mmCIF file of N, CA and C in Angstrom:
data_model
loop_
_atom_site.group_PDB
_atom_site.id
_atom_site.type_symbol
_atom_site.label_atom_id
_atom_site.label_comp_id
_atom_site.label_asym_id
_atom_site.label_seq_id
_atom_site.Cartn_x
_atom_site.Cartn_y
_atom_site.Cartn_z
ATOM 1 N N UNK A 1 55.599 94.565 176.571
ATOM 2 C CA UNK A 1 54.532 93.795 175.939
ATOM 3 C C UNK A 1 54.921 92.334 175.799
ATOM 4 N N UNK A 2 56.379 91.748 175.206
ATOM 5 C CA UNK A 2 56.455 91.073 175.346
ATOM 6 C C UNK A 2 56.598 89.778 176.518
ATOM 7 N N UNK A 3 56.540 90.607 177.251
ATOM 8 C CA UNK A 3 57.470 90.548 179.242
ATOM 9 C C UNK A 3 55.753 89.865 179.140
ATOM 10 N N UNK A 4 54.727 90.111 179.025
ATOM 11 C CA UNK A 4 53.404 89.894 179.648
ATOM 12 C C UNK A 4 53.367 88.716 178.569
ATOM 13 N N UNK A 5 53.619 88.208 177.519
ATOM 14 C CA UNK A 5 53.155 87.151 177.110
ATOM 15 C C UNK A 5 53.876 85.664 177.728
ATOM 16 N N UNK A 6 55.002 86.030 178.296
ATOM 17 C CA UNK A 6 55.896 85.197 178.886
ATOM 18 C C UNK A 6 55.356 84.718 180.282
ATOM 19 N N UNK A 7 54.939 85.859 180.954
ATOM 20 C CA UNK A 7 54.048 86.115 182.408
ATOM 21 C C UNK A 7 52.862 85.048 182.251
ATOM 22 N N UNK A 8 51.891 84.797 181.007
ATOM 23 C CA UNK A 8 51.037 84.651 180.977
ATOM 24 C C UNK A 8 51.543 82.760 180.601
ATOM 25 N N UNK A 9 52.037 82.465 179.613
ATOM 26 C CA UNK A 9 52.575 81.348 179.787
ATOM 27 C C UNK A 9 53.240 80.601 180.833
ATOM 28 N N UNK A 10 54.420 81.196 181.848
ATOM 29 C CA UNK A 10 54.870 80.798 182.586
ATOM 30 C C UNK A 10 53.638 80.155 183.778
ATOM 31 N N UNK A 11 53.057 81.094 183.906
ATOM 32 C CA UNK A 11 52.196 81.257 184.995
ATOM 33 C C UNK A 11 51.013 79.774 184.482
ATOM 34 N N UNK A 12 50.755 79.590 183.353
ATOM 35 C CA UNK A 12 49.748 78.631 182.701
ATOM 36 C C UNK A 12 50.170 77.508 182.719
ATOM 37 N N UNK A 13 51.528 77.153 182.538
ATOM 38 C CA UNK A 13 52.095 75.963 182.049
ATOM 39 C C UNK A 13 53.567 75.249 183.119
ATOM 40 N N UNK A 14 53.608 75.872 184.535
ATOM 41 C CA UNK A 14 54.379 75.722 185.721
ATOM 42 C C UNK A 14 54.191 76.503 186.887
ATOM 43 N N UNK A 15 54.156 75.951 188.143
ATOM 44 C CA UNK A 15 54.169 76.431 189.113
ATOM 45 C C UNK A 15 54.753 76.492 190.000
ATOM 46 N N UNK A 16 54.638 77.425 191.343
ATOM 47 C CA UNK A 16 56.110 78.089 191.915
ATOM 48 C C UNK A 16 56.631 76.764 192.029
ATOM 49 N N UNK A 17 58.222 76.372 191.902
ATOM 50 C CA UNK A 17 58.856 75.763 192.873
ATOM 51 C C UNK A 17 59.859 74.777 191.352
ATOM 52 N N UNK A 18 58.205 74.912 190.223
ATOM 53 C CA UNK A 18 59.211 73.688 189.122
ATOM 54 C C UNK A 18 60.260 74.787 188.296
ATOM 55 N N UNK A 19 60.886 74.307 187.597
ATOM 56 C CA UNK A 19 61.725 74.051 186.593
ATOM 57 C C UNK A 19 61.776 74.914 185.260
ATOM 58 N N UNK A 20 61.948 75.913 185.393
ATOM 59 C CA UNK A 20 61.220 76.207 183.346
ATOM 60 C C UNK A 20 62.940 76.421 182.454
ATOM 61 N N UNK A 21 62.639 75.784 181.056
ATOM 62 C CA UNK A 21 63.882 75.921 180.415
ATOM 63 C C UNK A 21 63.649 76.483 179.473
ATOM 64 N N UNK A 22 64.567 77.459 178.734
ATOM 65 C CA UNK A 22 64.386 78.218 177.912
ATOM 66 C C UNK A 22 65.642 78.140 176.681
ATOM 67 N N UNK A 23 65.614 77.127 175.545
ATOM 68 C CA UNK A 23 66.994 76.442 174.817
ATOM 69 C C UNK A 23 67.633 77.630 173.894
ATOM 70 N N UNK A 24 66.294 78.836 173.404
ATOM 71 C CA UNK A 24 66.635 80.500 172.799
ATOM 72 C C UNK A 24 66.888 81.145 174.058
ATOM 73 N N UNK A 25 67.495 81.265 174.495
ATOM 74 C CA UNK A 25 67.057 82.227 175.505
ATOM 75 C C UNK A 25 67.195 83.760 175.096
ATOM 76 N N UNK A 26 68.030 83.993 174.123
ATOM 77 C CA UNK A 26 67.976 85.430 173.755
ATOM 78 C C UNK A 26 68.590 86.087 174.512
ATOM 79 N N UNK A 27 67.756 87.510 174.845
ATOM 80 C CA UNK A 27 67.815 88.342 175.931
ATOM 81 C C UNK A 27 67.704 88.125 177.105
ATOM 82 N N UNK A 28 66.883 87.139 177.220
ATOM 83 C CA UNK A 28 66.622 86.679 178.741
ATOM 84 C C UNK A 28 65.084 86.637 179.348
ATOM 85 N N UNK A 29 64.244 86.988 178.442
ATOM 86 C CA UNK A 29 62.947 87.250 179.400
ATOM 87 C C UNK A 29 62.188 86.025 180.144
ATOM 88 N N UNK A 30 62.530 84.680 179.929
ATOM 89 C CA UNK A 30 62.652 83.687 180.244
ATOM 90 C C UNK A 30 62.526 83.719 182.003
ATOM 91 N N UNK A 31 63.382 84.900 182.048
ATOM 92 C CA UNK A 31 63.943 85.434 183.379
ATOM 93 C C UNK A 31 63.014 85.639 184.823
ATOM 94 N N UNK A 32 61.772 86.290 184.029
ATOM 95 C CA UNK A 32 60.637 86.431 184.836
ATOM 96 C C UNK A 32 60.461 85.485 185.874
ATOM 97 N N UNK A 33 60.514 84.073 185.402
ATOM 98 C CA UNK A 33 60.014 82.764 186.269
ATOM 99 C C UNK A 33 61.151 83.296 187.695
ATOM 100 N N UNK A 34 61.997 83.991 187.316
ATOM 101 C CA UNK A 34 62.651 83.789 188.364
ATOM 102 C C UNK A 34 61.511 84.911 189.996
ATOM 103 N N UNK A 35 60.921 85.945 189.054
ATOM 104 C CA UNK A 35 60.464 86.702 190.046
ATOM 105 C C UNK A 35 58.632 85.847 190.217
ATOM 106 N N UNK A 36 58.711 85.232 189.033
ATOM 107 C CA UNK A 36 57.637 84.561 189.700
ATOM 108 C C UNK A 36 57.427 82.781 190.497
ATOM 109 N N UNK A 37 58.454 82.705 191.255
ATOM 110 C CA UNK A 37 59.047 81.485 192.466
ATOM 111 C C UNK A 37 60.029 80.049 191.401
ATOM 112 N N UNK A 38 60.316 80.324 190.052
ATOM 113 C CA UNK A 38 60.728 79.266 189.194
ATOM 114 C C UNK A 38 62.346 79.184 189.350
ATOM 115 N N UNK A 39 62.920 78.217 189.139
ATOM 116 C CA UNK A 39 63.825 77.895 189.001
ATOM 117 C C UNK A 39 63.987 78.129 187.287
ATOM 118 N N UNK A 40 65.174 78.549 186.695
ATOM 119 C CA UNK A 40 64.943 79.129 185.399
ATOM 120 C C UNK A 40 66.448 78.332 185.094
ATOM 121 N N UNK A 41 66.054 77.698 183.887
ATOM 122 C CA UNK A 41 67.696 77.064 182.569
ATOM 123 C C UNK A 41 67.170 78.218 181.456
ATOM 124 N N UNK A 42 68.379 78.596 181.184
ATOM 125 C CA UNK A 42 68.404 79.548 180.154
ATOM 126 C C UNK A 42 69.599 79.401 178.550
ATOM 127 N N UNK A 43 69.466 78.717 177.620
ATOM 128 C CA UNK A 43 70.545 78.421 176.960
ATOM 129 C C UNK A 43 70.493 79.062 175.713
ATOM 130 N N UNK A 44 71.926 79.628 175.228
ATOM 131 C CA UNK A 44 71.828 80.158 173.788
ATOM 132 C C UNK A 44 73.035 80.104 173.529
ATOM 133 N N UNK A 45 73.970 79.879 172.147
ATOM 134 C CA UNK A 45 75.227 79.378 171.822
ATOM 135 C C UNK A 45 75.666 81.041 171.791
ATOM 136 N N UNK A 46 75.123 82.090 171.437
ATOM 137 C CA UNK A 46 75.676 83.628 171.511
ATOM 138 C C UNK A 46 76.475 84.026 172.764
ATOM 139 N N UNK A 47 77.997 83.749 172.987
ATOM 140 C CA UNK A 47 77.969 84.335 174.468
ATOM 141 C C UNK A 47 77.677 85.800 174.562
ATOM 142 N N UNK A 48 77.107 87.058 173.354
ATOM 143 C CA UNK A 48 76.612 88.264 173.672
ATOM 144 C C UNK A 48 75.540 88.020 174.801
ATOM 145 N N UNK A 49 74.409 87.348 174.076
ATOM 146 C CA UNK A 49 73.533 86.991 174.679
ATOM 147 C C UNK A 49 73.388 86.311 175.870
ATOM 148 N N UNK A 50 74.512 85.193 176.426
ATOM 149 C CA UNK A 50 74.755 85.311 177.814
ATOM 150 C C UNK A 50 74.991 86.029 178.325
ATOM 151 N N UNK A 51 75.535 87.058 178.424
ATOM 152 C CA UNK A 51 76.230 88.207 178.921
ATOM 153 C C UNK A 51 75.055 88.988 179.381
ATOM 154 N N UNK A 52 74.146 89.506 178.317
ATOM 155 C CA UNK A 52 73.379 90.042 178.385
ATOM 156 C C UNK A 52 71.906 89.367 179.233
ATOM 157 N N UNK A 53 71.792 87.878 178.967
ATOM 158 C CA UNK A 53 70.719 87.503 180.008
ATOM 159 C C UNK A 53 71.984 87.327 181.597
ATOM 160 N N UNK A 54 72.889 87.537 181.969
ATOM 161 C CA UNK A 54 73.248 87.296 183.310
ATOM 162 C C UNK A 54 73.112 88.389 183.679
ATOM 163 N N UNK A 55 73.148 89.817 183.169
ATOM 164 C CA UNK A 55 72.620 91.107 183.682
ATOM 165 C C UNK A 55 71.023 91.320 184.059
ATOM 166 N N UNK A 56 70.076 90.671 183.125
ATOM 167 C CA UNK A 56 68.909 90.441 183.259
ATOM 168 C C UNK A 56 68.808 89.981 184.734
ATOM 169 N N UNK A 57 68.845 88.867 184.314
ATOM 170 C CA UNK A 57 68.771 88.085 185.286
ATOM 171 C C UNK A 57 68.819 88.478 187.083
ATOM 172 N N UNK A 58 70.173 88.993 187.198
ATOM 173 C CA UNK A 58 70.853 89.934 188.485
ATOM 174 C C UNK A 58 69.616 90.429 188.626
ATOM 175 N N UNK A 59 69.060 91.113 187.625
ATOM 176 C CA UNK A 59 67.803 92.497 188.285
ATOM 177 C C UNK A 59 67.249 91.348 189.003
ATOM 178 N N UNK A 60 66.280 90.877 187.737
ATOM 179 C CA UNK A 60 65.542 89.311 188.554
ATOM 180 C C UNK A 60 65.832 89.460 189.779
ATOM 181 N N UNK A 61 66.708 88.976 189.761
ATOM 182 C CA UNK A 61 67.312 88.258 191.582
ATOM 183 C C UNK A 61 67.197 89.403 192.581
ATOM 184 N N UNK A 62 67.623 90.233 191.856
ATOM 185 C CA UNK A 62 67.203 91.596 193.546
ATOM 186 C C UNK A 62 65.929 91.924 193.470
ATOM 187 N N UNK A 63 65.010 91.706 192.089
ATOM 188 C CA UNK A 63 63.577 91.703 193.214
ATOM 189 C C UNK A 63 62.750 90.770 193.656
ATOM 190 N N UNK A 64 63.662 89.111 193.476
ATOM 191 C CA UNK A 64 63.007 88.149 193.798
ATOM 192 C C UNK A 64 64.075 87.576 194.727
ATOM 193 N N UNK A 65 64.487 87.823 195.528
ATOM 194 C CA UNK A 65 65.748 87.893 196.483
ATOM 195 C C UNK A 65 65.884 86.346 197.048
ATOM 196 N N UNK A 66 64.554 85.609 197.242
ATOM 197 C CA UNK A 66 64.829 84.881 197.437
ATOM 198 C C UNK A 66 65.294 83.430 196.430
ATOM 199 N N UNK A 67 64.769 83.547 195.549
ATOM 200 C CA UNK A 67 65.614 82.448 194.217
ATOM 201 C C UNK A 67 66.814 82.620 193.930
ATOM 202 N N UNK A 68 67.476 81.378 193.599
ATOM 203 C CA UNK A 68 68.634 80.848 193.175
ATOM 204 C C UNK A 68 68.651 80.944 191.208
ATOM 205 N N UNK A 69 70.125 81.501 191.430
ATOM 206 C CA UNK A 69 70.711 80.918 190.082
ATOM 207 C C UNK A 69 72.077 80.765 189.854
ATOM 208 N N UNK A 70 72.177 80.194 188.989
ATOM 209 C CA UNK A 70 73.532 79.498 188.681
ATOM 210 C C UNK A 70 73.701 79.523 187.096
ATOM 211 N N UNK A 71 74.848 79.974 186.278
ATOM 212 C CA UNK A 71 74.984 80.340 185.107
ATOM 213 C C UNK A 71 76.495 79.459 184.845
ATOM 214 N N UNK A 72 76.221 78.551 183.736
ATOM 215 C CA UNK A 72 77.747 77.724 183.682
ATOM 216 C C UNK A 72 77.381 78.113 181.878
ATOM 217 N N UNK A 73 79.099 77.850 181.954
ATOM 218 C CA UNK A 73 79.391 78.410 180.432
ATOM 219 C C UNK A 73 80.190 76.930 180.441
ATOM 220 N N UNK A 74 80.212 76.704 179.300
ATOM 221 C CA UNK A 74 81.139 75.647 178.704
ATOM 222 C C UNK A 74 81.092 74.240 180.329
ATOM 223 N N UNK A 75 80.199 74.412 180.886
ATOM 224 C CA UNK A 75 80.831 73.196 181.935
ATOM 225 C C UNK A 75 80.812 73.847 183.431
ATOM 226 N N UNK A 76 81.590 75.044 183.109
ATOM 227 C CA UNK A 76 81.801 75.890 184.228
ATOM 228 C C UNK A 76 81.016 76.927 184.780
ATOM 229 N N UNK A 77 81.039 76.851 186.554
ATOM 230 C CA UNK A 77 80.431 77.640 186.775
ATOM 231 C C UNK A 77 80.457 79.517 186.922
ATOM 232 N N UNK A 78 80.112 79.751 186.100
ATOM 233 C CA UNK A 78 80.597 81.447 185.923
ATOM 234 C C UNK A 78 80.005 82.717 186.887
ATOM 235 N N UNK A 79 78.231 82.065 187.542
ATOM 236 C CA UNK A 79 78.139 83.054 188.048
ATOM 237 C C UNK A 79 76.945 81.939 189.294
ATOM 238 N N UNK A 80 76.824 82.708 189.944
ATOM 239 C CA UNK A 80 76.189 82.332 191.413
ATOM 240 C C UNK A 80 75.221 83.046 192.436
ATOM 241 N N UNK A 81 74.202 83.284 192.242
ATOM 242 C CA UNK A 81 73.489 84.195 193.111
ATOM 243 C C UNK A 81 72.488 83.605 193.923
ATOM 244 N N UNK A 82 71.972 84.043 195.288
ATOM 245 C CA UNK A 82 71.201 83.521 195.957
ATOM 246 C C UNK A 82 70.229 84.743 196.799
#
């Protein structure tokens, strides 16, 4: 339920190709933009919650195979998918 209010914003307020940032990111649902053509920033000071949106995320990416992401912690780059 919540997954569809995110769907419905993303989709209203950017389109394929821009940018969306997300400064809570939480869990990750932010994530979506990725299966719907967005480039996605995702930030939250919890590293649980990183942890937990870079697993998100992964799904993301295998069913949107073709988007990029990149996950830096402190500066660094920690994770890399294409």
């Amino acid at each position: 339920a919540s997954e569809q209010i995110y769907r419905i914003f993303i989709h209203a307020y950017s389109q394929k190709g821009d940018t969306i940032c997300d400064v809570f990111a939480g869990t990750g649902p932010i994530g979506l933009g990725l299966m719907m053509g967005r480039s996605v920033v995702a930030v939250d000071i919890d590293p649980k919650n990183i942890e937990f949106c870079k697993k998100r995320f992964e799904n993301y990416l295998r069913e949107a195979s073709r988007q990029k992401l990149v996950i830096q912690e402190g500066g660094k780059q920690i994770l890399k998918a294409a």
